[in-house]
CSV table of C-alpha atoms and ligand atoms in Angstrom, one decimal:
chain,number,residue,atom,x,y,z
A,1245,UNK,CA,-10.0,-27.7,-9.0
A,1246,UNK,CA,-9.4,-24.0,-8.6
A,1247,UNK,CA,-6.3,-22.3,-7.4
A,1248,UNK,CA,-6.6,-20.0,-4.4
A,1249,UNK,CA,-3.7,-17.7,-3.4
A,1250,UNK,CA,-3.7,-16.9,0.4
A,1251,UNK,CA,-1.3,-14.2,1.7
A,1252,UNK,CA,-0.6,-13.9,5.4
A,1253,UNK,CA,0.8,-10.6,6.7
A,1254,UNK,CA,3.4,-10.1,9.4
A,1255,UNK,CA,1.1,-9.9,12.3
A,1256,UNK,CA,-0.7,-13.1,11.2
A,1257,UNK,CA,2.5,-15.1,11.6
A,1258,UNK,CA,4.0,-13.1,14.6
A,1259,UNK,CA,4.5,-16.1,16.9
A,1260,UNK,CA,4.3,-19.9,16.9
A,1261,UNK,CA,0.6,-20.0,17.9
A,1262,UNK,CA,-0.4,-17.7,15.1
A,1263,UNK,CA,1.7,-19.8,12.6
A,1264,UNK,CA,-0.3,-22.8,13.7
A,1265,UNK,CA,-3.5,-20.9,13.1
A,1266,UNK,CA,-2.4,-19.9,9.6
A,1267,UNK,CA,-1.4,-23.5,8.8
A,1268,UNK,CA,-4.9,-24.7,9.9
A,1269,UNK,CA,-6.5,-22.1,7.6
A,1270,UNK,CA,-4.4,-23.3,4.7
A,1271,UNK,CA,-5.1,-27.0,5.6
A,1272,UNK,CA,-8.9,-26.4,5.7
A,1273,UNK,CA,-8.8,-24.8,2.3
A,1274,UNK,CA,-6.8,-27.7,0.9
A,1275,UNK,CA,-9.2,-30.2,2.6
A,1276,UNK,CA,-12.2,-28.4,0.9
A,1277,UNK,CA,-10.7,-29.5,-2.4
A,1278,UNK,CA,-9.0,-26.3,-3.6
A,1279,UNK,CA,-5.3,-26.0,-4.6
A,1280,UNK,CA,-3.8,-23.5,-2.2
A,1281,UNK,CA,-0.7,-21.4,-2.9
A,1282,UNK,CA,0.3,-19.5,0.3
A,1283,UNK,CA,2.4,-16.4,0.3
A,1284,UNK,CA,3.9,-15.3,3.7
A,1285,UNK,CA,5.4,-12.1,5.1
A,1286,UNK,CA,8.2,-12.0,7.7
A,1287,UNK,CA,7.1,-12.5,11.4
A,1288,UNK,CA,5.8,-9.4,13.1
A,1289,UNK,CA,8.2,-6.5,12.8
A,1290,UNK,CA,11.2,-8.6,11.6
A,1291,UNK,CA,11.7,-6.6,8.5
A,1292,UNK,CA,11.9,-3.3,10.4
A,1293,UNK,CA,14.2,-4.9,13.0
A,1294,UNK,CA,16.6,-6.2,10.4
A,1295,UNK,CA,16.6,-2.8,8.8
A,1296,UNK,CA,17.5,-1.2,12.1
A,1297,UNK,CA,20.2,-3.8,12.7
A,1298,UNK,CA,21.8,-2.8,9.3
A,1299,UNK,CA,21.7,0.9,10.4
A,1300,UNK,CA,23.7,0.0,13.5
A,1301,UNK,CA,26.4,-1.3,11.2
A,1302,UNK,CA,26.3,1.5,8.6
A,1303,UNK,CA,24.1,4.5,7.7
A,1304,UNK,CA,24.5,3.5,4.1
A,1305,UNK,CA,24.2,-0.2,3.7
A,1306,UNK,CA,25.0,-1.5,0.2
A,1307,UNK,CA,21.6,-2.1,-1.4
A,1308,UNK,CA,22.6,-5.6,-2.5
A,1309,UNK,CA,23.5,-6.6,1.1
A,1310,UNK,CA,20.4,-4.9,2.5
A,1311,UNK,CA,18.2,-7.0,0.2
A,1312,UNK,CA,20.1,-10.2,1.2
A,1313,UNK,CA,19.4,-9.3,4.9
A,1314,UNK,CA,15.8,-8.2,4.6
A,1315,UNK,CA,14.8,-11.2,2.4
A,1316,UNK,CA,15.8,-13.5,5.2
A,1317,UNK,CA,12.8,-12.5,7.3
A,1318,UNK,CA,10.3,-14.2,4.9
A,1319,UNK,CA,12.6,-17.3,4.6
A,1320,UNK,CA,12.1,-17.9,8.4
A,1321,UNK,CA,8.3,-17.6,8.3
A,1322,UNK,CA,7.8,-19.8,5.2
A,1323,UNK,CA,9.8,-22.7,6.6
A,1324,UNK,CA,7.9,-22.5,9.9
A,1325,UNK,CA,4.5,-22.4,8.1
A,1326,UNK,CA,5.5,-25.5,6.1
A,1327,UNK,CA,6.6,-27.3,9.3
A,1328,UNK,CA,3.3,-26.5,10.9
A,1329,UNK,CA,1.4,-27.9,7.9
A,1330,UNK,CA,3.5,-31.1,8.2
A,1331,UNK,CA,2.3,-31.3,11.8
A,1332,UNK,CA,-1.2,-31.3,10.5
A,1333,UNK,CA,-0.5,-34.2,8.2
A,1334,UNK,CA,-0.2,-32.1,5.0
A,1335,UNK,CA,2.7,-32.1,2.5
A,1336,UNK,CA,4.0,-28.6,2.1
A,1337,UNK,CA,7.3,-27.1,0.8
A,1338,UNK,CA,8.6,-23.6,1.3
A,1339,UNK,CA,10.2,-21.6,-1.5
A,1340,UNK,CA,12.1,-18.4,-1.6
A,1341,UNK,CA,11.0,-15.8,-4.2
A,1342,UNK,CA,13.8,-16.9,-6.4
A,1343,UNK,CA,12.9,-20.6,-6.2
A,1344,UNK,CA,9.3,-19.6,-6.9
A,1345,UNK,CA,10.3,-17.9,-10.2
A,1346,UNK,CA,9.7,-14.3,-9.2
A,1347,UNK,CA,12.1,-12.6,-11.7
A,1348,UNK,CA,12.7,-8.9,-11.2
A,1349,UNK,CA,14.8,-6.0,-12.5
A,1350,UNK,CA,18.0,-5.1,-10.5
A,1351,UNK,CA,16.6,-2.1,-8.6
A,1352,UNK,CA,17.4,-3.2,-5.0
A,1353,UNK,CA,14.8,-2.1,-2.4
A,1354,UNK,CA,12.1,-1.4,-4.9
A,1355,UNK,CA,12.6,-4.0,-7.7
A,1356,UNK,CA,9.8,-4.5,-10.2
A,1357,UNK,CA,8.6,-7.9,-11.2
A,1358,UNK,CA,9.6,-8.6,-14.8
A,1359,UNK,CA,8.4,-12.1,-15.2
A,1360,UNK,CA,6.9,-15.0,-13.2
A,1361,UNK,CA,8.2,-18.5,-14.0
A,1362,UNK,CA,6.2,-20.6,-11.6
A,1363,UNK,CA,7.3,-24.0,-12.8
A,1364,UNK,CA,8.2,-25.3,-9.3
A,1365,UNK,CA,4.9,-24.1,-7.9
A,1366,UNK,CA,2.8,-25.8,-10.6
A,1367,UNK,CA,4.9,-28.9,-10.2
A,1368,UNK,CA,4.3,-28.9,-6.5
A,1369,UNK,CA,0.5,-28.4,-7.0
A,1370,UNK,CA,0.4,-31.4,-9.4
A,1371,UNK,CA,2.2,-33.6,-6.8
A,1372,UNK,CA,-0.4,-32.5,-4.2
A,1373,UNK,CA,2.2,-30.5,-2.3
A,1374,UNK,CA,1.2,-27.1,-0.9
A,1375,UNK,CA,3.7,-24.4,-1.9
A,1376,UNK,CA,4.5,-21.8,0.7
A,1377,UNK,CA,6.2,-18.8,-0.9
A,1378,UNK,CA,8.3,-16.1,0.6
A,1379,UNK,CA,6.7,-12.8,-0.2
A,1380,UNK,CA,8.4,-9.4,-0.9
A,1381,UNK,CA,11.4,-10.9,-2.8
A,1382,UNK,CA,12.7,-12.0,-6.2
A,1383,UNK,CA,15.8,-12.5,-8.2
A,1384,UNK,CA,17.3,-10.2,-10.8
A,1385,UNK,CA,17.5,-11.8,-14.2
A,1386,UNK,CA,20.4,-9.5,-15.0
A,1387,UNK,CA,22.6,-9.8,-11.9
A,1388,UNK,CA,21.2,-13.0,-10.4
A,1389,UNK,CA,21.2,-11.2,-7.1
A,1390,UNK,CA,18.3,-11.4,-4.6
A,1391,UNK,CA,16.1,-8.3,-4.7
A,1392,UNK,CA,13.2,-7.0,-2.5
A,1393,UNK,CA,10.1,-5.4,-3.9
A,1394,UNK,CA,9.5,-2.5,-1.5
A,1395,UNK,CA,7.5,-2.1,1.8
A,1396,UNK,CA,4.4,-4.1,2.1
A,1397,UNK,CA,5.2,-6.0,-1.1
A,1398,UNK,CA,4.1,-9.5,0.0
A,1399,UNK,CA,0.8,-8.3,-1.3
A,1400,UNK,CA,2.4,-7.7,-4.7
A,1401,UNK,CA,3.9,-11.2,-4.7
A,1402,UNK,CA,0.5,-12.7,-3.9
A,1403,UNK,CA,-1.4,-10.8,-6.6
A,1404,UNK,CA,1.3,-11.4,-9.2
A,1405,UNK,CA,1.2,-15.2,-8.5
A,1406,UNK,CA,-2.6,-15.2,-8.5
A,1407,UNK,CA,-2.5,-13.6,-12.0
A,1408,UNK,CA,0.2,-16.0,-13.3
A,1409,UNK,CA,-1.6,-19.0,-12.0
A,1410,UNK,CA,-5.1,-17.9,-13.0
A,1411,UNK,CA,-6.3,-18.1,-9.4
A,1412,UNK,CA,-10.0,-17.8,-8.7
A,1413,UNK,CA,-9.2,-15.3,-5.9
A,1414,UNK,CA,-6.3,-13.8,-4.0
A,1415,UNK,CA,-7.1,-13.7,-0.3
A,1416,UNK,CA,-5.1,-11.2,1.8
A,1417,UNK,CA,-5.2,-12.2,5.4
A,1418,UNK,CA,-4.4,-9.5,7.9
A,1419,UNK,CA,-5.1,-8.1,11.4
A,1420,UNK,CA,-8.3,-6.3,10.4
A,1421,UNK,CA,-11.3,-8.0,8.9
A,1422,UNK,CA,-11.5,-5.9,5.8
A,1423,UNK,CA,-11.1,-2.5,4.3
A,1424,UNK,CA,-12.7,0.2,6.4
A,1425,UNK,CA,-14.1,3.7,5.8
A,1426,UNK,CA,-11.0,5.0,7.8
A,1427,UNK,CA,-8.1,3.4,9.6
A,1428,UNK,CA,-10.0,1.6,12.5
A,1429,UNK,CA,-7.1,2.3,14.8
A,1430,UNK,CA,-7.8,6.0,14.5
A,1431,UNK,CA,-11.6,6.1,14.0
A,1432,UNK,CA,-13.3,3.4,16.1
A,1433,UNK,CA,-16.6,4.1,14.3
A,1434,UNK,CA,-15.2,3.3,10.9
A,1435,UNK,CA,-17.4,0.9,8.8
A,1436,UNK,CA,-16.3,-2.2,7.0
A,1437,UNK,CA,-16.8,-1.8,3.2
A,1438,UNK,CA,-18.4,-4.8,1.4
A,1439,UNK,CA,-16.8,-4.1,-1.9
A,1440,UNK,CA,-14.4,-1.5,-3.3
A,1441,UNK,CA,-13.5,-0.9,-6.9
A,1442,UNK,CA,-9.9,-1.2,-8.1
A,1443,UNK,CA,-9.9,2.6,-8.8
A,1444,UNK,CA,-11.0,3.5,-5.3
A,1445,UNK,CA,-8.8,1.0,-3.6
A,1446,UNK,CA,-5.8,2.3,-5.6
A,1447,UNK,CA,-6.5,5.9,-4.4
A,1448,UNK,CA,-7.0,4.6,-0.9
A,1449,UNK,CA,-3.7,2.6,-0.9
A,1450,UNK,CA,-1.8,5.4,-2.5
A,1451,UNK,CA,-3.0,7.8,0.2
A,1452,UNK,CA,-2.1,5.7,3.2
A,1453,UNK,CA,-4.6,2.9,3.7
A,1454,UNK,CA,-1.8,0.5,4.2
A,1455,UNK,CA,-4.0,-2.6,4.4
A,1456,UNK,CA,-3.1,-3.2,0.7
A,1457,UNK,CA,0.1,-2.1,-1.0
A,1458,UNK,CA,-0.6,0.4,-3.8
A,1459,UNK,CA,1.4,-1.3,-6.5
A,1460,UNK,CA,-0.4,-4.6,-5.8
A,1461,UNK,CA,-3.8,-3.0,-6.4
A,1462,UNK,CA,-2.6,-1.6,-9.7
A,1463,UNK,CA,-1.5,-5.1,-10.7
A,1464,UNK,CA,-4.8,-6.6,-9.6
A,1465,UNK,CA,-6.6,-4.0,-11.7
A,1466,UNK,CA,-4.4,-4.6,-14.8
A,1467,UNK,CA,-4.7,-8.3,-14.5
A,1468,UNK,CA,-8.3,-8.5,-13.3
A,1469,UNK,CA,-7.5,-10.4,-10.1
A,1470,UNK,CA,-10.3,-10.6,-7.6
A,1471,UNK,CA,-8.9,-9.7,-4.2
A,1472,UNK,CA,-10.5,-10.5,-0.8
A,1473,UNK,CA,-9.1,-8.7,2.2
A,1474,UNK,CA,-10.0,-10.6,5.4
A,1475,UNK,CA,-9.0,-11.4,8.9
A,1476,UNK,CA,-6.6,-14.2,9.8
A,1477,UNK,CA,-8.4,-14.6,13.1
A,1478,UNK,CA,-12.0,-14.9,12.1
A,1479,UNK,CA,-13.9,-16.7,9.3
A,1480,UNK,CA,-16.2,-13.8,8.3
A,1481,UNK,CA,-16.2,-12.3,4.8
A,1482,UNK,CA,-14.0,-9.3,4.5
A,1483,UNK,CA,-13.9,-6.7,1.6
A,1484,UNK,CA,-13.8,-7.7,-2.1
A,1485,UNK,CA,-11.7,-5.5,-4.4
A,1486,UNK,CA,-12.9,-5.8,-8.0
A,1487,UNK,CA,-13.9,-4.1,-11.2
A,1488,UNK,CA,-16.6,-1.5,-10.9
A,1489,UNK,CA,-19.7,-3.5,-11.6
A,1490,UNK,CA,-22.3,-0.8,-10.9
A,1491,UNK,CA,-24.9,-3.2,-9.6
A,1492,UNK,CA,-22.6,-4.7,-7.0
A,1493,UNK,CA,-21.1,-1.5,-5.8
A,1494,UNK,CA,-22.3,0.6,-2.9
A,1495,UNK,CA,-24.1,3.8,-3.7
A,1496,UNK,CA,-22.0,5.9,-1.5
A,1497,UNK,CA,-20.6,9.1,-2.8
A,1498,UNK,CA,-17.6,8.8,-0.6
A,1499,UNK,CA,-16.0,5.5,0.4
A,1500,UNK,CA,-13.3,6.4,2.8
A,1501,UNK,CA,-11.0,8.9,4.5
A,1502,UNK,CA,-7.3,8.0,4.5
A,1503,UNK,CA,-4.3,9.5,6.1
A,1504,UNK,CA,-0.5,9.3,5.6
A,1505,UNK,CA,2.2,10.5,7.9
A,1506,UNK,CA,5.1,9.2,5.9
A,1507,UNK,CA,5.8,12.3,3.8
A,1508,UNK,CA,7.8,15.5,4.2
A,1509,UNK,CA,7.5,18.9,2.5
A,1510,UNK,CA,10.3,20.8,0.8
A,1511,UNK,CA,10.0,24.3,-0.4
A,1512,UNK,CA,12.2,26.2,-2.8
A,1513,UNK,CA,11.7,29.9,-1.8
A,1514,UNK,CA,12.1,32.9,-4.1
A,1515,UNK,CA,12.5,31.0,-7.4
A,1516,UNK,CA,12.9,33.2,-10.5
A,1517,UNK,CA,9.6,32.8,-12.4
A,1518,UNK,CA,11.0,31.7,-15.7
A,1519,UNK,CA,10.5,28.8,-18.1
A,1520,UNK,CA,12.7,25.8,-17.3
A,1521,UNK,CA,13.1,26.2,-13.6
A,1522,UNK,CA,10.6,23.6,-12.5
A,1523,UNK,CA,12.0,21.2,-15.2
A,1524,UNK,CA,15.5,21.6,-13.7
A,1525,UNK,CA,14.3,21.0,-10.2
A,1526,UNK,CA,12.3,17.9,-10.9
A,1527,UNK,CA,15.0,16.5,-13.2
A,1528,UNK,CA,17.5,16.8,-10.4
A,1529,UNK,CA,15.1,14.9,-8.1
A,1530,UNK,CA,14.4,12.2,-10.7
A,1531,UNK,CA,18.2,11.6,-11.1
A,1532,UNK,CA,18.3,10.9,-7.4
A,1533,UNK,CA,15.4,8.4,-7.6
A,1534,UNK,CA,13.1,10.5,-5.5
A,1535,UNK,CA,9.3,10.0,-5.9
A,1536,UNK,CA,7.4,13.3,-5.8
A,1537,UNK,CA,3.8,13.4,-4.7
A,1538,UNK,CA,2.1,16.8,-4.4
A,1539,UNK,CA,3.5,19.9,-6.1
A,1540,UNK,CA,2.3,23.5,-5.5
A,1541,UNK,CA,3.7,26.6,-7.1
A,1542,UNK,CA,2.5,30.0,-5.7
A,1543,UNK,CA,1.5,33.0,-7.7
A,1544,UNK,CA,4.6,35.1,-8.4
A,1545,UNK,CA,5.5,38.4,-6.9
A,1546,UNK,CA,8.0,40.7,-8.6
A,1547,UNK,CA,9.2,37.8,-10.8
A,1548,UNK,CA,9.8,35.3,-7.9
A,1549,UNK,CA,7.7,32.5,-6.7
A,1550,UNK,CA,7.8,29.5,-4.2
A,1551,UNK,CA,7.6,25.8,-5.2
A,1552,UNK,CA,6.6,23.3,-2.6
A,1553,UNK,CA,6.3,19.5,-3.0
A,1554,UNK,CA,6.1,16.4,-0.8
A,1555,UNK,CA,8.3,13.3,-0.9
A,1556,UNK,CA,8.4,10.1,1.2
A,1557,UNK,CA,10.4,10.9,4.4
A,1558,UNK,CA,12.7,8.0,3.4
A,1559,UNK,CA,13.7,10.0,0.4
A,1560,UNK,CA,14.0,13.4,2.1
A,1561,UNK,CA,17.8,13.5,2.4
A,1562,UNK,CA,18.4,12.9,-1.3
A,1563,UNK,CA,15.6,15.3,-2.2
A,1564,UNK,CA,17.0,18.0,0.1
A,1565,UNK,CA,20.4,17.6,-1.6
A,1566,UNK,CA,18.9,17.9,-5.0
A,1567,UNK,CA,16.9,21.0,-4.1
A,1568,UNK,CA,20.0,22.7,-2.6
A,1569,UNK,CA,21.9,22.0,-5.8
A,1570,UNK,CA,19.2,23.5,-8.0
A,1571,UNK,CA,18.7,26.4,-5.5
A,1572,UNK,CA,22.4,27.4,-6.0
A,1573,UNK,CA,22.2,27.0,-9.7
A,1574,UNK,CA,19.2,29.2,-10.2
A,1575,UNK,CA,19.7,31.7,-7.4
A,1576,UNK,CA,16.7,30.9,-5.3
A,1577,UNK,CA,16.6,32.7,-1.9
A,1578,UNK,CA,16.1,29.7,0.5
A,1579,UNK,CA,15.2,26.0,0.9
A,1580,UNK,CA,12.9,24.9,3.8
A,1581,UNK,CA,12.2,21.4,5.0
A,1582,UNK,CA,9.2,20.3,7.1
A,1583,UNK,CA,8.8,16.7,8.3
A,1584,UNK,CA,5.8,17.3,10.7
A,1585,UNK,CA,3.2,17.1,8.0
A,1586,UNK,CA,0.4,14.7,7.3
A,1587,UNK,CA,-1.9,14.1,4.3
A,1588,UNK,CA,-5.6,13.5,4.7
A,1589,UNK,CA,-7.6,12.3,1.7
A,1590,UNK,CA,-11.2,11.7,0.9
A,1591,UNK,CA,-11.8,8.9,-1.7
A,1592,UNK,CA,-15.0,8.1,-3.6
A,1593,UNK,CA,-16.1,7.3,-7.1
A,1594,UNK,CA,-19.3,9.3,-6.6
A,1595,UNK,CA,-17.6,12.6,-6.0
A,1596,UNK,CA,-17.2,13.1,-9.8
A,1597,UNK,CA,-20.9,14.0,-9.9
A,1598,UNK,CA,-21.2,15.7,-6.5
A,1599,UNK,CA,-19.5,19.1,-6.7
A,1600,UNK,CA,-20.2,20.0,-3.1
A,1601,UNK,CA,-17.8,17.5,-1.7
A,1602,UNK,CA,-14.7,19.7,-1.7
A,1603,UNK,CA,-16.4,22.5,0.2
A,1604,UNK,CA,-17.8,20.0,2.7
A,1605,UNK,CA,-14.4,18.6,3.4
A,1606,UNK,CA,-12.8,22.0,3.8
A,1607,UNK,CA,-15.6,23.1,6.1
A,1608,UNK,CA,-15.2,20.0,8.3
A,1609,UNK,CA,-11.4,20.7,8.6
A,1610,UNK,CA,-11.9,24.3,9.4
A,1611,UNK,CA,-14.6,23.5,12.0
A,1612,UNK,CA,-12.0,21.2,13.6
A,1613,UNK,CA,-9.5,24.1,13.6
A,1614,UNK,CA,-7.3,22.3,11.0
A,1615,UNK,CA,-5.3,24.5,8.6
A,1616,UNK,CA,-4.9,23.3,5.0
A,1617,UNK,CA,-1.4,23.9,3.6
A,1618,UNK,CA,-1.6,22.2,0.2
A,1619,UNK,CA,-4.4,20.7,-1.8
A,1620,UNK,CA,-4.4,18.2,-4.7
A,1621,UNK,CA,-7.2,16.4,-6.4
A,1622,UNK,CA,-8.0,13.5,-8.8
A,1623,UNK,CA,-11.4,12.8,-10.3
A,1624,UNK,CA,-12.2,10.5,-7.3
A,1625,UNK,CA,-9.9,12.0,-4.5
A,1626,UNK,CA,-9.2,15.2,-2.6
A,1627,UNK,CA,-6.0,15.4,-0.6
A,1628,UNK,CA,-4.9,18.1,1.9
A,1629,UNK,CA,-1.6,18.5,3.6
A,1630,UNK,CA,-2.1,19.5,7.3
A,1631,UNK,CA,0.0,19.4,10.5
A,1632,UNK,CA,0.9,15.9,11.6
A,1633,UNK,CA,-0.3,16.4,15.2
A,1634,UNK,CA,-3.8,17.2,14.0
A,1635,UNK,CA,-4.2,14.1,11.8
A,1636,UNK,CA,-6.4,12.0,14.1
A,1637,UNK,CA,-8.9,14.8,14.8
A,1638,UNK,CA,-8.9,15.7,11.1
A,1639,UNK,CA,-9.7,12.1,10.1
A,1640,UNK,CA,-12.6,11.9,12.7
A,1641,UNK,CA,-14.0,15.3,11.7
A,1642,UNK,CA,-14.1,14.4,8.0
A,1643,UNK,CA,-15.4,10.9,8.7
A,1644,UNK,CA,-18.2,12.4,10.8
A,1645,UNK,CA,-19.1,15.1,8.3
A,1646,UNK,CA,-19.7,12.5,5.5
A,1647,UNK,CA,-21.5,10.1,7.8
A,1648,UNK,CA,-19.1,7.3,6.8
A,1649,UNK,CA,-20.2,5.1,9.8
A,1650,UNK,CA,-23.6,4.7,8.3
A,1651,UNK,CA,-24.4,1.5,6.3
A,1652,UNK,CA,-25.1,2.2,2.6
A,1653,UNK,CA,-27.8,0.3,0.7
A,1654,UNK,CA,-26.4,-2.1,-1.9
A,1655,UNK,CA,-27.8,-1.7,-5.4
A,1656,UNK,CA,-27.9,-5.5,-5.8
A,1657,UNK,CA,-30.6,-5.6,-3.1
A,1658,UNK,CA,-32.8,-3.4,-5.3
A,1659,UNK,CA,-32.7,-5.0,-8.8
A,1660,UNK,CA,-35.6,-3.0,-9.9
A,1661,UNK,CA,-33.4,0.1,-9.9
A,1662,UNK,CA,-31.5,-1.5,-12.8
A,1663,UNK,CA,-34.5,-1.3,-15.1
B,1080,ADP,P1,-0.1,-6.9,7.2
B,1080,ADP,O1,1.1,-7.1,8.1
B,1080,ADP,O2,-1.1,-8.0,7.3
B,1080,ADP,O3,0.3,-6.7,5.8
B,1080,ADP,P2,-0.5,-4.1,7.5
B,1080,ADP,O4,-0.1,-3.5,8.8
B,1080,ADP,O5,0.3,-3.9,6.3
B,1080,ADP,O6,-0.9,-5.6,7.7
B,1080,ADP,O7,-2.0,-3.5,7.1
B,1080,ADP,C1,-3.1,-3.7,8.0
B,1080,ADP,C2,-3.3,-2.4,8.8
B,1080,ADP,O8,-3.7,-1.4,7.9
B,1080,ADP,C3,-4.4,-2.4,9.8
B,1080,ADP,O9,-3.9,-2.9,11.1
B,1080,ADP,C4,-4.9,-1.0,9.9
B,1080,ADP,O10,-4.4,-0.3,11.0
B,1080,ADP,C5,-4.3,-0.3,8.7
B,1080,ADP,N1,-5.2,0.5,7.9
B,1080,ADP,C6,-5.1,1.7,7.5
B,1080,ADP,N2,-6.2,2.2,6.9
B,1080,ADP,C7,-7.0,1.2,6.8
B,1080,ADP,C8,-8.4,1.0,6.3
B,1080,ADP,N3,-9.0,2.0,5.6
B,1080,ADP,N4,-9.0,-0.2,6.4
B,1080,ADP,C9,-8.4,-1.2,7.1
B,1080,ADP,N5,-7.1,-1.1,7.6
B,1080,ADP,C10,-6.5,0.1,7.5
B,1081,LIG,N1,8.0,-7.9,5.3
B,1081,LIG,C1,7.9,-6.9,4.3
B,1081,LIG,C2,7.6,-5.6,4.9
B,1081,LIG,O1,7.5,-5.5,6.1
B,1081,LIG,C3,6.8,-7.2,3.3
B,1081,LIG,C4,5.4,-7.3,3.8
B,1081,LIG,O2,5.2,-7.5,4.9
B,1081,LIG,O3,4.5,-7.2,2.9
B,1081,LIG,O4,7.5,-4.6,4.2
B,1082,MG,MG1,0.9,-5.1,4.6
């Protein structure tokens, strides 16, 4: 018997009817003879609503208490899914992250999984009981407090469990039927991708394709977990995320265009162009736990330069504080902050060998009247910072330029090419 981990996102369990649908899916998999481990997110927007509730009490909730509060969302949904399975005549038991043996460090709000001790899960499976596990949470081995693993981290719980249990596949059930060449909510002509390599999916997730959480893709890659992203509402195959087996991958140069409107830009203006200044700045940000994304330093004029960088909007207050402190210490002329930015990225393993891609992307943006403010690249990605209010037209322009709606021939259908 093989183990299958099935993860259901918030919209898949948003109400009682959907919870019954999820339970039927789990029951069908169990009836087919597989051992199912289900991981469930909080219902609908529960996590966001709980966070807002906390903000009505205090602008600075103690991180320990915030995690106690947020983790309760998943506790509700797992109990309801287990009840729905009982209604279908199956034996199921719900478990919190802590009960399921998800052991983490003590970093509230973005805890890292340190160990998985799934003894209760394996015992349940041996008894023929279906374990239903609360995603997104764990327990700190150090403080014994409940922790949460960061936004979208039920994906991480599912993939970590799939790795620990040696599951055949980790199925991510969501409200779209796979990974698309762009967010289908912005580009209606986006195409469903059959298979995406871990590397490409990692770049896509890190640049805003929120269908999979970036850290979970990294874990899947490191542990070689086969991931299948598919719809909770239909039975069709979705998108497989796996190692880059050349024969099975699509021949496309570009896989997708992604966008992200969750960042802000800070600029330190008129910085003395001397060794050690950038080090001071980024050390001050690191001390505040701020994650930096893009960094651009301009050419210097008369011994002074500007340094711009982007950070998650959720970190912008701490980042601004840090930049102000460094600005005073080094005698910079000004600090500016801009929250109306967006990042648009083009991702594709084939761009390594196609040098024209960068120029094509910039031309597409310019033809759409979109100004590029910052640029960064990796071997398989190009990202540009643009104005937030132009993001939808920018996505469509780039998607169109690279003809991403068009079906790509699979190599596997042409085995003679492998000779
Ligand atoms: P869940 O609650 O199931 O975890 P999420 O809201 O986290 O679901 O992720 C699914 C959403 O991701 C979709 O509704 C879709 O709008 C968005 N999305 C963004 N980019 C993509 C993409 N390239 N392919 C598919 N979905 C995408
Ligand atoms: N409920 C959590 C969140 O909204 C975890 C998840 O849905 O993956 O981020
Ligand atoms: Mg999600």
